Coordinates of C-alpha atoms (C1' of nucleotides) in Angstrom, one line a residue:
Chain L
M1 CA 0.0 0.0 0.0
L2 CA 2.6 2.5 1.1
S3 CA 6.1 2.4 -0.5
K4 CA 9.2 1.8 1.5
S5 CA 9.9 5.5 1.3
G6 CA 6.5 6.3 2.7
K7 CA 6.9 3.9 5.6
Y8 CA 10.4 5.2 6.3
A9 CA 9.1 8.7 6.3
I10 CA 6.5 8.0 8.9
R11 CA 8.8 6.2 11.2
A12 CA 11.4 8.9 10.9
V13 CA 9.0 11.7 11.7
L14 CA 7.8 9.8 14.7
Y15 CA 11.4 9.4 15.8
I16 CA 12.2 13.0 15.4
S17 CA 9.1 14.0 17.3
N18 CA 10.0 11.8 20.2
H19 CA 13.8 12.3 20.3
S20 CA 14.4 15.9 19.4
N21 CA 13.3 19.5 19.8
K22 CA 14.4 22.9 18.6
N23 CA 17.3 23.1 21.1
N24 CA 18.4 19.5 20.7
K25 CA 18.3 18.5 17.0
I26 CA 18.9 15.1 15.7
G27 CA 21.0 14.1 12.6
S28 CA 19.8 12.0 9.7
K29 CA 22.5 9.4 10.3
E30 CA 21.5 8.8 13.9
I31 CA 17.8 8.4 12.9
A32 CA 18.8 6.0 10.1
N33 CA 20.9 3.9 12.5
K34 CA 18.3 3.7 15.2
L35 CA 15.5 2.8 12.7
H36 CA 17.6 0.5 10.5
I37 CA 17.0 2.6 7.4
P38 CA 19.8 3.1 4.8
A39 CA 21.3 6.5 5.8
P40 CA 21.6 8.3 2.4
F41 CA 18.2 7.1 1.4
L42 CA 16.6 8.5 4.5
A43 CA 18.5 11.7 4.0
K44 CA 16.7 12.1 0.7
I45 CA 13.4 11.5 2.3
L46 CA 14.0 14.0 5.1
Q47 CA 15.0 16.5 2.5
E48 CA 11.6 16.1 0.7
L49 CA 9.8 16.5 4.0
T50 CA 11.8 19.6 4.8
K51 CA 11.1 21.1 1.4
K52 CA 7.3 20.6 2.0
E53 CA 7.7 22.1 5.5
I54 CA 6.5 19.0 7.3
I55 CA 9.7 18.9 9.3
S56 CA 12.4 21.5 10.0
S57 CA 16.1 21.4 9.6
V58 CA 19.2 23.5 10.4
K59 CA 22.6 23.0 8.7
G60 CA 26.0 23.1 10.4
P61 CA 27.3 22.2 13.8
H62 CA 24.6 21.0 16.2
G63 CA 22.3 21.2 13.2
G64 CA 19.8 18.5 12.3
F65 CA 16.1 17.9 12.2
Y66 CA 13.4 18.9 14.6
L67 CA 9.7 19.7 14.6
S68 CA 8.4 23.2 15.0
Q69 CA 5.0 23.8 16.6
K70 CA 3.6 24.2 13.1
N71 CA 5.2 20.9 12.0
N72 CA 3.7 19.1 15.0
N73 CA 0.2 19.9 13.7
K74 CA 0.9 18.4 10.3
T75 CA -0.9 15.1 9.9
L76 CA 0.0 11.6 8.8
F77 CA -1.9 12.4 5.6
D78 CA 0.6 15.2 4.9
I79 CA 3.5 12.9 5.3
I80 CA 2.0 10.2 3.0
D81 CA 0.9 12.7 0.4
C82 CA 4.4 14.3 0.4
I83 CA 6.2 11.0 -0.2
D84 CA 3.8 8.6 -1.8
G85 CA 1.0 10.8 -3.1
I86 CA -2.5 10.1 -1.9
Q87 CA -4.1 9.2 -5.2
K88 CA -3.1 5.5 -4.8
F89 CA -5.9 5.0 -2.3
E90 CA -8.5 6.0 -4.9
N91 CA -7.9 3.2 -7.4
C92 CA -9.9 0.0 -7.3
F93 CA -8.3 -2.5 -5.0
L94 CA -8.6 -5.2 -7.6
G95 CA -7.5 -2.9 -10.5
Q96 CA -10.8 -2.9 -12.4
E97 CA -11.0 0.1 -14.7
E98 CA -14.4 1.1 -13.5
C99 CA -15.3 0.4 -9.9
N100 CA -18.0 2.2 -8.0
E101 CA -21.4 1.8 -6.2
N102 CA -23.1 0.8 -9.5
K103 CA -20.3 -1.4 -10.8
P104 CA -18.5 -2.6 -7.7
C105 CA -15.7 -5.1 -7.8
V106 CA -15.9 -8.1 -5.5
I107 CA -14.3 -6.4 -2.6
H108 CA -15.5 -2.9 -3.2
H109 CA -17.9 -3.0 -0.3
L110 CA -15.2 -4.1 2.0
Y111 CA -12.5 -1.7 0.8
V112 CA -14.4 1.6 0.6
P113 CA -15.5 1.8 4.2
F114 CA -12.0 0.9 5.3
K115 CA -10.5 3.5 2.9
N116 CA -12.8 6.2 4.2
K117 CA -12.1 5.5 7.8
L118 CA -8.4 5.3 7.0
L119 CA -8.3 8.7 5.2
S120 CA -10.3 10.4 7.9
K121 CA -7.9 9.0 10.5
L122 CA -4.8 10.1 8.5
K123 CA -6.2 13.6 8.0
T124 CA -7.1 14.2 11.7
K125 CA -4.1 12.4 13.3
T126 CA -1.4 15.1 13.9
I127 CA 2.2 14.2 14.3
V128 CA 2.2 15.1 18.0
E129 CA -0.8 13.0 18.8
M130 CA 0.6 10.1 16.9
A131 CA 4.0 10.5 18.6
I132 CA 2.4 10.5 22.1
E133 CA 0.2 7.5 21.2
Y134 CA 3.2 5.7 19.9
S135 CA 5.4 6.4 22.8
K136 CA 2.8 5.2 25.2
N137 CA 2.3 1.9 23.3
N138 CA 5.9 1.4 23.0
N139 CA 7.0 2.3 26.5
F140 CA 9.7 4.7 25.5
F141 CA 11.7 5.0 28.7
D142 CA 13.9 7.5 26.9
F143 CA 10.8 9.5 25.9
V144 CA 11.5 13.2 25.7
K145 CA 8.8 15.6 24.6
L146 CA 9.9 19.2 24.7
N147 CA 9.1 20.7 21.4
E148 CA 9.3 24.5 21.3
Chain Z
M1 CA -1.5 -3.1 -2.4
L2 CA -1.6 -5.5 -5.3
S3 CA 1.0 -5.2 -8.0
K4 CA -0.1 -4.5 -11.6
S5 CA 0.6 -8.2 -12.4
G6 CA -1.8 -9.2 -9.6
K7 CA -4.5 -6.9 -10.8
Y8 CA -4.1 -8.0 -14.4
A9 CA -4.3 -11.6 -13.3
I10 CA -7.6 -11.2 -11.6
R11 CA -9.2 -9.3 -14.4
A12 CA -7.9 -11.8 -17.0
V13 CA -9.2 -14.8 -15.0
L14 CA -12.6 -13.1 -14.7
Y15 CA -12.6 -12.5 -18.4
I16 CA -11.7 -16.1 -19.2
S17 CA -14.4 -17.3 -16.9
N18 CA -17.0 -15.2 -18.6
H19 CA -15.9 -15.6 -22.2
S20 CA -14.6 -19.1 -22.7
N21 CA -15.1 -22.7 -21.9
K22 CA -13.5 -26.0 -22.7
N23 CA -15.0 -26.1 -26.2
N24 CA -14.4 -22.5 -27.0
K25 CA -11.0 -21.3 -25.7
I26 CA -9.7 -17.8 -25.8
G27 CA -6.3 -16.6 -26.7
S28 CA -4.0 -14.4 -24.6
K29 CA -3.9 -11.7 -27.3
E30 CA -7.6 -11.3 -27.4
I31 CA -7.9 -11.0 -23.6
A32 CA -5.1 -8.5 -23.6
N33 CA -6.8 -6.4 -26.3
K34 CA -10.2 -6.4 -24.5
L35 CA -8.7 -5.6 -21.2
H36 CA -6.1 -3.1 -22.4
I37 CA -3.2 -5.1 -21.0
P38 CA 0.2 -5.3 -22.8
A39 CA -0.1 -8.6 -24.6
P40 CA 3.3 -10.3 -24.0
F41 CA 3.1 -9.2 -20.4
L42 CA -0.3 -10.8 -19.9
A43 CA 1.0 -14.0 -21.6
K44 CA 3.7 -14.3 -18.9
I45 CA 1.1 -13.9 -16.2
L46 CA -1.3 -16.5 -17.7
Q47 CA 1.7 -18.9 -18.0
E48 CA 2.2 -18.6 -14.2
L49 CA -1.4 -19.2 -13.5
T50 CA -1.4 -22.2 -15.8
K51 CA 1.7 -23.6 -14.1
K52 CA 0.0 -23.4 -10.7
E53 CA -3.2 -25.0 -12.2
I54 CA -5.4 -22.0 -11.6
I55 CA -6.4 -21.8 -15.2
S56 CA -6.0 -24.3 -18.0
S57 CA -4.5 -24.0 -21.5
V58 CA -4.2 -26.0 -24.7
K59 CA -1.6 -25.2 -27.4
G60 CA -2.0 -25.3 -31.1
P61 CA -4.9 -24.4 -33.5
H62 CA -8.0 -23.5 -31.6
G63 CA -6.0 -23.6 -28.4
G64 CA -6.1 -21.0 -25.7
F65 CA -7.1 -20.6 -22.2
Y66 CA -10.2 -21.8 -20.4
L67 CA -11.3 -22.9 -16.9
S68 CA -12.0 -26.5 -15.9
Q69 CA -14.5 -27.3 -13.2
K70 CA -11.5 -27.6 -10.8
N71 CA -10.2 -24.3 -11.9
N72 CA -13.6 -22.7 -11.3
N73 CA -13.4 -23.6 -7.6
K74 CA -10.1 -21.9 -7.1
T75 CA -10.4 -18.7 -5.1
L76 CA -9.3 -15.1 -5.5
F77 CA -6.8 -15.8 -2.8
D78 CA -5.2 -18.5 -5.0
I79 CA -4.7 -16.0 -7.8
I80 CA -3.2 -13.3 -5.6
D81 CA -1.0 -15.8 -3.8
C82 CA 0.3 -17.2 -7.2
I83 CA 1.2 -13.8 -8.6
D84 CA 1.8 -11.4 -5.7
G85 CA 2.3 -13.7 -2.7
I86 CA 0.0 -13.3 0.2
Q87 CA 2.7 -12.3 2.8
K88 CA 2.4 -8.7 1.9
F89 CA -0.9 -8.3 3.8
E90 CA 0.8 -9.4 7.0
N91 CA 3.2 -6.5 7.3
C92 CA 2.3 -3.4 9.4
F93 CA 0.5 -0.9 7.3
L94 CA 2.8 1.9 8.4
G95 CA 5.9 -0.2 8.2
Q96 CA 6.7 -0.4 11.9
E97 CA 9.0 -3.2 12.7
E98 CA 6.9 -4.5 15.5
C99 CA 3.1 -4.0 15.3
N100 CA 0.6 -6.1 17.2
E101 CA -2.1 -5.9 19.8
N102 CA 0.4 -4.9 22.5
K103 CA 2.3 -2.4 20.4
P104 CA -0.1 -1.3 17.7
C105 CA 0.7 1.3 15.2
V106 CA -1.7 4.3 14.8
I107 CA -3.9 2.6 12.3
H108 CA -3.5 -1.0 13.5
H109 CA -7.0 -1.1 14.9
L110 CA -8.4 0.0 11.6
Y111 CA -6.3 -2.2 9.4
V112 CA -6.4 -5.5 11.1
P113 CA -10.2 -6.0 11.0
F114 CA -10.2 -5.0 7.3
K115 CA -7.4 -7.4 6.6
N116 CA -9.2 -10.2 8.3
K117 CA -12.4 -9.6 6.5
L118 CA -10.5 -9.2 3.2
L119 CA -8.5 -12.5 3.6
S120 CA -11.6 -14.4 4.5
K121 CA -13.4 -13.0 1.5
L122 CA -10.5 -13.8 -0.8
K123 CA -10.3 -17.3 0.5
T124 CA -14.0 -18.1 0.2
K125 CA -14.8 -16.3 -3.1
T126 CA -14.4 -18.8 -5.9
I127 CA -13.7 -17.8 -9.5
V128 CA -17.1 -18.8 -10.7
E129 CA -18.9 -17.0 -7.9
M130 CA -16.9 -13.9 -8.6
A131 CA -17.4 -14.2 -12.3
I132 CA -21.2 -14.4 -11.9
E133 CA -21.2 -11.5 -9.5
Y134 CA -19.1 -9.5 -11.8
S135 CA -21.2 -10.2 -14.9
K136 CA -24.4 -9.2 -13.0
N137 CA -22.9 -5.9 -11.8
N138 CA -21.5 -5.1 -15.2
N139 CA -24.4 -6.1 -17.3
F140 CA -22.4 -8.2 -19.7
F141 CA -24.8 -8.4 -22.6
D142 CA -22.3 -10.6 -24.3
F143 CA -22.2 -12.8 -21.2
V144 CA -21.6 -16.5 -22.0
K145 CA -21.3 -19.0 -19.1
L146 CA -20.9 -22.5 -20.4
N147 CA -18.0 -24.0 -18.5
E148 CA -17.6 -27.7 -19.0
Chain V
dC1 C1' 37.5 34.9 10.3
dA2 C1' 38.4 29.9 10.1
dA3 C1' 37.3 25.3 11.0
dA4 C1' 34.1 22.0 11.6
dT5 C1' 29.7 20.1 11.0
dA6 C1' 25.5 18.9 9.0
dA7 C1' 21.9 19.3 5.5
dA8 C1' 21.1 20.2 0.4
dA9 C1' 21.9 19.0 -4.1
dG10 C1' 22.9 16.2 -7.6
dA11 C1' 25.0 12.4 -10.1
dT12 C1' 25.4 7.5 -10.2
dA13 C1' 24.3 2.6 -9.2
dA14 C1' 21.7 -1.6 -8.1
dA15 C1' 17.4 -4.1 -7.8
dA16 C1' 12.8 -4.9 -8.8
dA17 C1' 8.8 -4.5 -11.6
dA18 C1' 6.9 -3.9 -16.0
dG19 C1' 7.0 -4.7 -20.6
dT20 C1' 9.0 -6.7 -25.3
dC21 C1' 10.8 -9.9 -28.5
dT22 C1' 12.4 -14.4 -30.4
dT23 C1' 12.6 -19.2 -30.4
dT24 C1' 10.8 -23.7 -29.2
dT25 C1' 7.2 -26.9 -28.2
dT26 C1' 2.9 -29.1 -28.8
dA27 C1' -1.9 -29.9 -30.2
dT28 C1' -5.1 -29.6 -34.0
dA29 C1' -7.0 -29.8 -38.5
dT30 C1' -6.3 -30.8 -43.1
Chain O
dA1 C1' 2.4 -36.7 -42.3
dT2 C1' 2.3 -31.8 -42.6
dA3 C1' 1.2 -27.1 -41.9
dT4 C1' -0.5 -24.1 -38.7
dA5 C1' -1.8 -21.9 -34.6
dA6 C1' -1.3 -21.1 -30.1
dA7 C1' 1.1 -21.4 -25.6
dA8 C1' 5.7 -22.1 -23.2
dA9 C1' 10.1 -20.7 -22.5
dG10 C1' 13.7 -17.7 -22.2
dA11 C1' 16.5 -13.7 -23.3
dC12 C1' 16.3 -8.9 -23.4
dT13 C1' 14.9 -3.9 -22.6
dT14 C1' 12.8 -0.1 -20.1
dT15 C1' 11.0 2.2 -16.2
dT16 C1' 10.5 2.8 -11.4
dT17 C1' 12.0 2.3 -6.9
dT18 C1' 15.5 1.8 -3.7
dA19 C1' 20.1 2.9 -2.4
dT20 C1' 24.9 5.1 -2.6
dC21 C1' 28.4 8.5 -3.3
dT22 C1' 30.3 13.1 -4.0
dT23 C1' 30.2 18.0 -4.0
dT24 C1' 28.2 22.3 -2.4
dT25 C1' 26.0 25.3 0.8
dA26 C1' 24.8 27.1 5.2
dT27 C1' 25.4 27.5 10.1
dT28 C1' 27.6 27.4 14.4
dT29 C1' 31.5 27.7 17.5
dG30 C1' 36.1 28.9 18.8

DNA sequence: CAAATAAAAGATAAAAAAGTCTTTTTATAT
DNA sequence: ATATAAAAAGACTTTTTTATCTTTTATTTG
C-alpha cells in the first residue's frame, strides 16, 4: 500500500518527534541507525519532507532535524501525500477500470469503508498526537517531549 | 497493495471465466486487447497461472485458455498468492518493525479488521462466484457462461 | 574569520517491476 | 504426415524504486 519511502518517512518523523526539539536537534544518520534505514536514502526522504515544511532542519554544527509547533500539527496524511501521493488509495483494489457503487468489484464493499475510515484518521491524526500515542504503546523510557 | 501483475491476473481470469469454456477457448492476445493489458506481459502472467493450475490451457490451433471445473473452484486468494504472494498483507500498514495488539501502530485497529475480512473473503470467493457476481454488476450483454 | 559540521543537491548505481521480442514446443486440423 | 496456430520458455529492454556516493552550501562555534 505504502512504498518503503513512505513507511520510512512516517517512522522517521515519529522518531524526530520523540527524540528531538528545537534546542536539541537530531542528525539523519542517527535516525537511520536507530531505525535500520539506509542512511543516504533516509537523508533524501527527510529533504523532501523539509522542502514541503513537514519537518524543520538546520545546517551546520549542532544542526539536524526537529519539529516546530507548526510541524507538529501536520498530519499523517501530509507525510504520506508528500512521499507517496494520496491518489493511490482512490484506485480500485482489484484494479478494475471502473469500480463504483453501481459497478462494484468483488471487494468494493469491504474496501471503501476501510479507505474512508483510513483517510479520515490520516487527516485528523497530527504528528504530536501520533507520537504521544506511539510512545505510550511502545513504552519509550527514553521519551523526551519538549518541542518549542 | 496488489501489483499490476496481480490486478491484471484477476481481471484476466474473470474474463476467461465469462468468455470461454472447454470447447471455446480464448487466446491471450484477445484477452489483452479487450482488457487493455500489454499482450506479452499478460501472456507471462497467464503462464504462471497455468503452471499453478489456476487456469487451463491448450496449445495449437483453436487452443487457448479456459477454466476447468476444478479451476472454477479456485479462489481469488489463489490467484493473488500465485502472482503477488500473500505475505504482503501481514506486514504493518505503516511499516513499523513490531506492530501487534500490545504495540499497535496508529492505524492497527483500523487495518487488522479490514485485513481479516479481506482475507476471509478472498479465501472463500471462488472464481465462478466472482465471475457471476461481476457479470451481474457489469451487465455483460455478451455474457456467456458454459464452462464444462 | 576559520574550521568544523550537518543538511542540500545532484549524479550515479543496483534491484525490482513492468514490458517486449524471439525461439521452441505441442496440439489440432487438413 | 504436414502445416499451422497457439502457448511455453527464455532472453532482453525499459522504467521505477531503492540505495549510494560526492560535492556544495549554510550554520555554528572557537
